[in-house]
Coordinates of C-alpha atoms in Angstrom, one line a residue:
X1 CA 103.2 93.1 100.9
X2 CA 103.7 91.3 104.2
X3 CA 103.1 94.6 105.9
X4 CA 99.7 95.0 104.3
X5 CA 98.7 91.4 104.9
X6 CA 99.6 91.7 108.6
X7 CA 97.6 94.9 109.1
X8 CA 94.6 93.5 107.2
X9 CA 94.7 90.3 109.3
X10 CA 95.1 92.2 112.5
X11 CA 92.0 94.4 112.0
X12 CA 91.0 96.3 115.1
X13 CA 94.0 94.8 117.0
X14 CA 96.3 96.7 114.7
X15 CA 94.6 100.0 115.4
X16 CA 94.6 99.3 119.1
X17 CA 98.3 98.5 119.1
X18 CA 99.2 101.7 117.2
X19 CA 97.1 103.8 119.5
X20 CA 98.4 102.1 122.7
X21 CA 102.1 102.2 121.6
X22 CA 104.1 104.3 124.0
X23 CA 104.5 107.8 122.7
X24 CA 106.9 108.8 125.5
X25 CA 109.7 106.3 124.9
X26 CA 112.7 106.9 122.7
X27 CA 114.1 104.1 120.5
X28 CA 117.5 103.6 119.0
X29 CA 119.1 101.1 116.5
X30 CA 121.9 100.7 113.9
X31 CA 120.2 101.9 110.7
X32 CA 123.1 101.2 108.3
X33 CA 123.2 97.4 108.5
X34 CA 125.3 95.2 110.6
X35 CA 128.8 93.9 110.2
X36 CA 132.3 95.5 109.9
X37 CA 132.1 98.6 107.7
X38 CA 133.8 102.0 107.2
X39 CA 130.9 104.0 108.6
X40 CA 128.0 102.9 110.8
X41 CA 124.9 105.1 111.4
X42 CA 123.0 104.8 114.7
X43 CA 119.6 106.5 114.8
X44 CA 117.3 107.6 117.7
X45 CA 113.7 108.6 117.5
X46 CA 111.5 110.0 120.3
X47 CA 111.4 112.8 122.8
X48 CA 114.6 111.7 124.5
X49 CA 116.7 112.2 121.3
X50 CA 117.7 115.7 122.3
X51 CA 119.0 114.6 125.7
X52 CA 120.7 111.6 124.3
X53 CA 122.7 113.6 121.8
X54 CA 123.6 116.1 124.5
X55 CA 124.7 113.3 126.9
X56 CA 126.8 111.5 124.3
X57 CA 128.6 114.6 123.1
X58 CA 128.9 116.2 126.5
X59 CA 127.7 119.6 125.1
X60 CA 124.4 121.3 125.9
X61 CA 124.2 123.0 122.6
X62 CA 122.9 121.1 119.6
X63 CA 124.2 121.6 116.1
X64 CA 121.9 123.4 113.6
X65 CA 119.0 121.1 112.4
X66 CA 120.0 118.8 109.5
X67 CA 123.6 119.9 109.5
X68 CA 126.5 117.4 110.1
X69 CA 128.7 118.4 113.0
X70 CA 132.0 116.8 114.2
X71 CA 131.8 115.7 117.8
X72 CA 133.6 113.5 120.3
X73 CA 131.3 110.7 121.4
X74 CA 131.7 109.5 125.0
X75 CA 130.0 107.3 127.5
X76 CA 127.9 109.6 129.7
X77 CA 128.2 107.3 132.7
X78 CA 132.0 106.8 132.7
X79 CA 133.0 109.7 130.5
X80 CA 135.1 107.2 128.5
X81 CA 135.7 108.3 124.9
X82 CA 134.0 106.0 122.4
X83 CA 134.7 107.6 119.0
X84 CA 135.0 110.8 117.1
X85 CA 132.3 111.2 114.5
X86 CA 129.6 113.2 112.8
X87 CA 126.2 113.9 114.5
X88 CA 123.0 115.2 113.0
X89 CA 119.9 116.7 114.8
X90 CA 116.5 116.3 113.2
X91 CA 113.8 118.1 115.3
X92 CA 110.3 116.9 114.7
X93 CA 108.1 117.0 112.8
X94 CA 110.7 117.5 110.0
X95 CA 112.2 114.0 110.3
X96 CA 111.8 110.6 108.9
X97 CA 109.5 109.5 111.8
X98 CA 108.0 112.9 112.5
X99 CA 109.5 112.8 116.0
X100 CA 112.7 114.3 117.3
X101 CA 115.5 112.3 115.8
X102 CA 119.3 112.2 116.0
X103 CA 121.9 110.3 114.0
X104 CA 125.5 109.3 115.0
X105 CA 127.8 108.6 112.0
X106 CA 130.6 106.6 113.5
X107 CA 133.5 104.4 112.6
X108 CA 132.0 101.0 111.8
X109 CA 134.1 98.7 113.9
X110 CA 132.1 96.3 116.1
X111 CA 133.7 97.6 119.3
X112 CA 132.7 101.2 118.5
X113 CA 129.2 100.4 117.6
X114 CA 128.5 98.1 120.5
X115 CA 130.0 100.7 122.9
X116 CA 127.7 103.5 121.7
X117 CA 124.7 101.1 121.8
X118 CA 125.5 100.2 125.4
X119 CA 125.8 103.9 126.3
X120 CA 122.4 104.7 124.7
X121 CA 120.8 101.7 126.5
X122 CA 122.0 103.1 129.8
X123 CA 120.1 106.4 129.4
X124 CA 116.7 106.7 131.0
X125 CA 113.8 106.4 128.7
X126 CA 115.7 104.9 125.8
X127 CA 115.3 101.3 124.5
X128 CA 116.4 99.3 121.4
X129 CA 113.9 99.6 118.5
X130 CA 111.8 96.6 117.5
X131 CA 112.2 95.4 113.9
X132 CA 110.5 98.0 111.6
X133 CA 109.6 100.3 114.4
X134 CA 111.1 103.4 112.8
X135 CA 108.9 102.9 109.7
X136 CA 105.9 102.1 112.0
X137 CA 106.4 105.4 113.8
X138 CA 106.6 107.2 110.4
X139 CA 103.4 105.6 109.4
X140 CA 101.7 106.5 112.7
X141 CA 102.7 110.1 112.3
X142 CA 101.4 110.2 108.7
X143 CA 104.9 110.4 107.1
X144 CA 104.3 107.3 105.0
X145 CA 101.2 105.4 103.8
X146 CA 101.3 101.6 103.4
X147 CA 102.2 101.7 99.7
X148 CA 105.1 104.0 100.5
X149 CA 106.2 101.9 103.4
X150 CA 106.2 98.8 101.2
X151 CA 108.1 100.7 98.6
X152 CA 110.7 101.6 101.2
X153 CA 111.1 98.0 102.1
X154 CA 111.5 97.1 98.4
X155 CA 114.0 99.9 98.0
X156 CA 116.2 98.6 100.9
X157 CA 116.1 95.1 99.4
X158 CA 116.6 96.1 95.8
X159 CA 119.5 94.3 94.2
X160 CA 119.2 95.7 90.6
X161 CA 118.8 99.1 89.1
X162 CA 115.4 98.1 87.8
X163 CA 114.2 97.1 91.2
X164 CA 115.6 100.3 92.7
X165 CA 113.7 102.5 90.3
X166 CA 110.5 100.6 90.6
X167 CA 110.6 100.7 94.4
X168 CA 111.5 104.4 94.4
X169 CA 108.4 105.1 92.3
X170 CA 106.2 103.3 94.8
X171 CA 107.9 104.9 97.8
X172 CA 107.2 108.3 96.3
X173 CA 103.5 107.3 96.2
X174 CA 102.4 107.3 92.6
X175 CA 100.0 104.4 93.2
X176 CA 99.3 105.6 96.7
X177 CA 98.1 108.9 95.4
X178 CA 95.6 107.3 93.1
X179 CA 94.2 105.1 95.9
X180 CA 94.2 108.0 98.3
X181 CA 92.1 110.1 95.9
X182 CA 89.6 107.3 95.7
X183 CA 89.6 107.0 99.5
X184 CA 89.0 110.8 99.9
X185 CA 86.2 110.7 97.3
X186 CA 84.5 107.8 99.1
X187 CA 85.0 109.4 102.5
X188 CA 83.3 112.6 101.3
X189 CA 80.4 110.6 99.8
X190 CA 80.0 108.7 103.1
X191 CA 80.2 111.9 105.2
X192 CA 77.5 113.6 103.0
X193 CA 75.2 110.6 103.2
X194 CA 75.6 110.3 107.0
X195 CA 75.0 114.1 107.3
X196 CA 71.8 113.7 105.2
X197 CA 70.6 110.8 107.4
X198 CA 71.3 112.6 110.7
X199 CA 70.5 116.3 109.9
X200 CA 68.1 116.5 106.9
X201 CA 65.1 116.9 109.1
X202 CA 66.7 120.0 110.7
X203 CA 67.1 121.6 107.2
X204 CA 70.8 121.7 107.7
X205 CA 71.3 119.4 104.7
X206 CA 69.6 119.9 101.3
X207 CA 67.8 117.2 99.4
X208 CA 70.2 117.5 96.4
X209 CA 73.0 116.2 98.6
X210 CA 71.6 112.7 98.2
X211 CA 71.6 112.8 94.4
X212 CA 75.2 114.1 94.5
X213 CA 76.2 111.1 96.6
X214 CA 74.5 108.7 94.2
X215 CA 76.3 110.2 91.3
X216 CA 79.7 110.1 93.1
X217 CA 79.3 106.4 94.0
X218 CA 78.3 105.4 90.5
X219 CA 81.3 107.3 89.0
X220 CA 83.7 105.8 91.6
X221 CA 82.4 102.3 91.0
X222 CA 83.0 102.7 87.3
X223 CA 86.4 104.2 87.7
X224 CA 87.7 101.5 90.0
X225 CA 86.1 98.8 87.9
X226 CA 87.8 100.2 84.8
X227 CA 91.1 100.2 86.7
X228 CA 90.6 96.5 87.6
X229 CA 89.2 95.7 84.1
X230 CA 87.4 92.9 85.9
X231 CA 83.8 91.7 85.8
X232 CA 83.9 89.4 88.8
X233 CA 84.7 91.9 91.5
X234 CA 83.8 90.4 94.8
X235 CA 84.3 86.8 93.6
X236 CA 88.0 87.3 93.5
X237 CA 88.8 86.4 97.1
X238 CA 86.4 83.5 97.2
X239 CA 87.5 81.8 94.0
X240 CA 91.0 83.1 93.7
X241 CA 92.5 85.4 91.1
X242 CA 92.6 83.8 87.6
X243 CA 96.0 84.4 86.1
X244 CA 97.1 83.2 82.7
X245 CA 100.7 82.6 81.5
X246 CA 100.7 83.8 77.9
X247 CA 103.3 84.3 75.2
X248 CA 104.8 83.0 72.0
X249 CA 105.9 79.4 71.7
X250 CA 109.1 78.2 73.4
X251 CA 109.7 81.3 75.6
X252 CA 109.5 79.3 78.9
X253 CA 105.8 79.5 79.9
X254 CA 105.7 75.9 81.1
X255 CA 109.0 76.3 82.9
X256 CA 107.6 79.4 84.6
X257 CA 104.5 77.4 85.8
X258 CA 106.8 74.6 87.1
X259 CA 109.0 77.1 88.8
X260 CA 106.1 78.8 90.6
X261 CA 104.4 75.6 91.7
X262 CA 107.8 73.9 92.5
X263 CA 106.8 70.7 90.7
X264 CA 106.7 69.5 87.0
X265 CA 103.1 70.3 86.4
X266 CA 103.7 71.0 82.7
X267 CA 105.8 69.3 80.1
X268 CA 108.9 71.3 79.1
X269 CA 110.4 70.7 75.7
X270 CA 112.6 72.7 73.3
X271 CA 110.1 71.8 70.6
X272 CA 107.8 74.8 69.9
X273 CA 104.1 74.0 70.4
X274 CA 104.5 71.3 73.0
X275 CA 101.6 72.7 75.2
X276 CA 98.4 72.0 73.4
X277 CA 95.8 72.3 76.2
X278 CA 95.4 74.5 79.3
X279 CA 97.3 73.3 82.4
X280 CA 95.8 74.8 85.6
X281 CA 97.2 74.8 89.1
X282 CA 96.0 76.5 92.4
X283 CA 98.7 78.4 94.3
X284 CA 99.1 80.6 97.3
X285 CA 101.2 83.6 96.6
X286 CA 102.0 85.8 99.6
X287 CA 98.9 84.6 101.4
X288 CA 96.6 85.3 98.4
X289 CA 94.8 82.6 96.3
X290 CA 95.8 82.3 92.7
X291 CA 94.6 79.9 90.0
X292 CA 97.4 79.9 87.4
X293 CA 97.0 78.6 83.9
X294 CA 99.7 77.6 81.4
X295 CA 98.5 78.0 77.8
X296 CA 99.6 77.1 74.3
X297 CA 102.0 79.4 72.6
X298 CA 100.3 82.2 70.7
X299 CA 101.1 82.0 66.9
X300 CA 99.4 81.2 63.6
X301 CA 99.3 77.4 63.9
X302 CA 98.7 75.1 61.0
X303 CA 98.3 71.9 63.0
X304 CA 94.5 71.4 63.9
X305 CA 95.3 70.3 67.4
X306 CA 97.6 73.2 68.1
X307 CA 95.1 75.6 66.5
X308 CA 92.5 74.4 69.1
X309 CA 95.1 74.9 71.9
X310 CA 95.8 78.5 70.7
X311 CA 92.1 79.2 70.5
X312 CA 91.7 78.0 74.1
X313 CA 94.6 80.1 75.1
X314 CA 93.0 83.2 73.7
X315 CA 89.7 82.4 75.4
X316 CA 91.5 82.1 78.8
X317 CA 93.2 85.5 78.1
X318 CA 89.9 87.2 77.6
X319 CA 88.6 85.7 80.9
X320 CA 91.7 86.3 83.0
X321 CA 92.0 88.7 85.9
X322 CA 95.8 88.9 85.5
X323 CA 98.2 88.0 82.7
X324 CA 101.8 86.9 83.1
X325 CA 103.1 87.8 79.6
X326 CA 106.3 85.9 78.9
X327 CA 108.8 87.0 76.2
X328 CA 112.3 85.8 75.4
X329 CA 114.7 88.3 77.0
X330 CA 117.3 87.5 74.4
X331 CA 115.0 88.1 71.5
X332 CA 113.1 91.3 72.4
X333 CA 114.1 94.9 71.6
X334 CA 115.4 96.8 74.6
X335 CA 113.7 100.1 73.7
X336 CA 110.6 100.6 75.9
X337 CA 108.3 101.6 73.0
X338 CA 109.3 98.6 70.8
X339 CA 109.1 96.3 73.8
X340 CA 105.6 97.7 74.5
X341 CA 104.6 97.0 70.9
X342 CA 105.8 93.4 71.2
X343 CA 103.8 93.0 74.3
X344 CA 100.7 94.6 72.7
X345 CA 100.7 92.1 69.9
X346 CA 100.1 89.4 72.4
X347 CA 97.3 90.9 74.5
X348 CA 93.6 91.3 73.5
X349 CA 91.9 94.7 73.4
X350 CA 91.0 95.9 76.9
X351 CA 93.4 93.4 78.4
X352 CA 93.4 92.7 82.1
X353 CA 96.3 93.9 84.4
X354 CA 99.6 92.4 83.2
X355 CA 103.1 91.6 84.5
X356 CA 105.7 91.4 81.8
X357 CA 108.2 88.5 82.4
X358 CA 111.3 88.6 80.3
X359 CA 112.6 85.0 80.6
X360 CA 116.0 83.5 79.7
X361 CA 117.8 86.4 81.4
X362 CA 120.8 84.1 81.8
X363 CA 121.4 84.3 78.1
X364 CA 121.8 88.1 78.0
X365 CA 125.1 89.5 77.2
X366 CA 126.6 91.8 79.8
X367 CA 123.8 91.3 82.3
X368 CA 121.1 92.9 80.2
X369 CA 121.6 96.4 81.7
X370 CA 119.7 98.2 78.8
X371 CA 116.8 95.8 79.1
X372 CA 116.7 96.2 82.9
X373 CA 116.5 100.0 82.4
X374 CA 113.6 99.5 80.1
X375 CA 111.8 97.3 82.7
X376 CA 112.3 100.0 85.3
X377 CA 111.0 102.9 83.1
X378 CA 107.3 102.1 83.6
X379 CA 105.0 103.6 81.0
X380 CA 104.3 102.3 78.3
X381 CA 105.2 99.1 80.0
X382 CA 103.4 97.3 82.8
X383 CA 105.3 96.1 85.9
X384 CA 108.1 94.1 84.4
X385 CA 111.0 91.9 85.6
X386 CA 113.9 89.9 84.1
X387 CA 113.8 86.2 85.1
X388 CA 115.8 83.0 84.4
X389 CA 113.7 79.9 84.9
X390 CA 116.9 77.9 84.6
X391 CA 118.8 79.6 87.5
X392 CA 115.9 81.1 89.5
X393 CA 117.4 84.6 89.2
X394 CA 114.6 87.2 89.5
X395 CA 112.1 84.9 91.1
X396 CA 111.9 86.9 94.3
X397 CA 111.2 90.1 92.4
X398 CA 108.5 88.3 90.3
X399 CA 106.8 86.9 93.5
X400 CA 106.8 90.4 95.0
X401 CA 105.2 91.9 91.9
X402 CA 102.6 89.1 91.9
X403 CA 101.7 89.5 95.6
X404 CA 101.3 93.2 95.1
X405 CA 99.0 92.8 92.1
X406 CA 97.0 90.1 93.9
X407 CA 96.5 92.3 97.0
X408 CA 95.3 95.2 94.9
X409 CA 93.0 93.1 92.8
X410 CA 91.4 91.5 95.8
X411 CA 90.9 94.6 98.0
X412 CA 89.8 96.7 95.1
X413 CA 87.5 93.9 93.9
X414 CA 85.8 93.8 97.2
X415 CA 85.6 97.6 97.3
X416 CA 83.8 97.6 93.9
X417 CA 81.5 94.8 95.0
X418 CA 80.4 96.9 98.0
X419 CA 79.9 100.0 95.8
X420 CA 77.8 97.9 93.4
X421 CA 75.4 97.0 96.2
X422 CA 74.9 100.6 97.2
X423 CA 72.0 101.3 94.8
X424 CA 70.0 98.3 96.0
X425 CA 70.5 99.1 99.7
X426 CA 69.8 102.8 98.9
X427 CA 66.3 101.9 97.8
X428 CA 65.7 99.8 100.9
X429 CA 67.3 101.8 103.7
X430 CA 69.8 104.7 103.7
X431 CA 71.5 103.3 106.8
X432 CA 72.3 100.0 104.9
X433 CA 73.6 102.1 102.0
X434 CA 75.9 104.0 104.3
X435 CA 77.2 100.7 105.6
X436 CA 78.1 99.6 102.1
X437 CA 80.1 102.8 101.7
X438 CA 81.8 102.2 105.0
X439 CA 82.7 98.6 103.9
X440 CA 84.1 99.9 100.6
X441 CA 86.1 102.5 102.4
X442 CA 87.6 99.8 104.7
X443 CA 88.8 97.8 101.7
X444 CA 90.5 100.9 100.3
X445 CA 92.0 101.6 103.7
X446 CA 93.6 98.2 103.8
X447 CA 95.6 99.4 100.8
X448 CA 96.4 102.9 101.9
X449 CA 96.4 102.4 105.7
X450 CA 94.1 105.4 106.3
X451 CA 90.7 104.3 107.8
X452 CA 90.1 107.0 110.5
X453 CA 86.5 107.7 111.4
X454 CA 87.5 111.2 112.3
X455 CA 87.9 112.1 108.6
X456 CA 84.1 111.5 108.1
X457 CA 83.3 113.8 111.1
X458 CA 85.7 116.5 109.8
X459 CA 83.9 116.6 106.4
X460 CA 80.5 116.7 108.0
X461 CA 81.4 119.7 110.1
X462 CA 83.4 121.4 107.3
X463 CA 80.8 121.0 104.6
X464 CA 77.6 121.5 106.5
X465 CA 78.7 123.7 109.5
X466 CA 76.8 121.4 111.8
X467 CA 76.7 122.9 115.3
X468 CA 78.0 126.3 114.2

């Protein structure tokens, strides 16, 4: 999520930096992690990878692409032997970054690794990679979009099987494909509208194109709005996302609120039904504003005061942008279908987006492997995580899920708000209507990372043969 926030904040400076980055240099780095180990992997990327591999092996011929070959590694300046290891040649564009790449699989002793790094640094045109530069080059070459790049980062940091599976799904682009489809639809609508504005007087663009754009924009607004299940749309960023902690009594809802805000904002007690009113705090999660509410435990209460608390909790649920549904990890079924049913009994019809928090993970026998697998499965479950409010285990994963949901809600909310103003601007001026579509497309681009103006021109020339 830090990647998307940085790119969004940078705006035009980000694009300028990517465009101005040197395409002629070759980077290298240890890609297997640092420290003493059995095998270390050093990777290069850039046009000098071929020469670097030839220089370090002392052989002009390269091994077949993507095939491990045993080679003696030497310092090209002194001819001193450095190691004997495996090398791999990845000619672009069939590589991780899309550039020519090489990998050296060496013995992982510090002396071997530092010696090979020094030898690479002595070659002309090679330099050490900056943090994240391999992934940045892959993004620049179209090998990854932002959701996939974030998924890669999550995959590298994953400590549990559940985190690994969830990160892998994102890296493979399930969510990215949905956002990319919306972006392509919006790009086509914008291109057709701009073609109508510029070329309709020359009879190159028929009148019905405008009605097709109108229908596309209305359908897209409805689809993204349904995905958000949110009526406030553009107000999200200004007022903050309204999130509600909901669940049965005594599952740790107040403890979760206190853990997230790092202070005793809510009373915590082993007595069920302690929370009677809504406790609300404003937080900043990953740079995004969040208004978080702790609510009374959802049950059929008999006490009149608790009944009022439950009623207020259900009202907050209906008004929420996001729900943190909390269940007792030690008391829920591990089967995904049964777990989904338990969650469904808490949420109202047409519920907002949800994160399932299975608290009290420290009480699980054997580490809760079966429940972790259920969390990682996805459908029919929403994003889910195990958590222990007592020990803090799982907090980092929950914060990552929260930040990702907030970013999507805010950017998609602003996208829908821009689409909603299209009709009004369309009646006044087609140029203003086109600007609304450009704005909506920029908000989607902050999620996918694809915001090129060239795409619009390509569609205009493709669909209308302008200038043929």
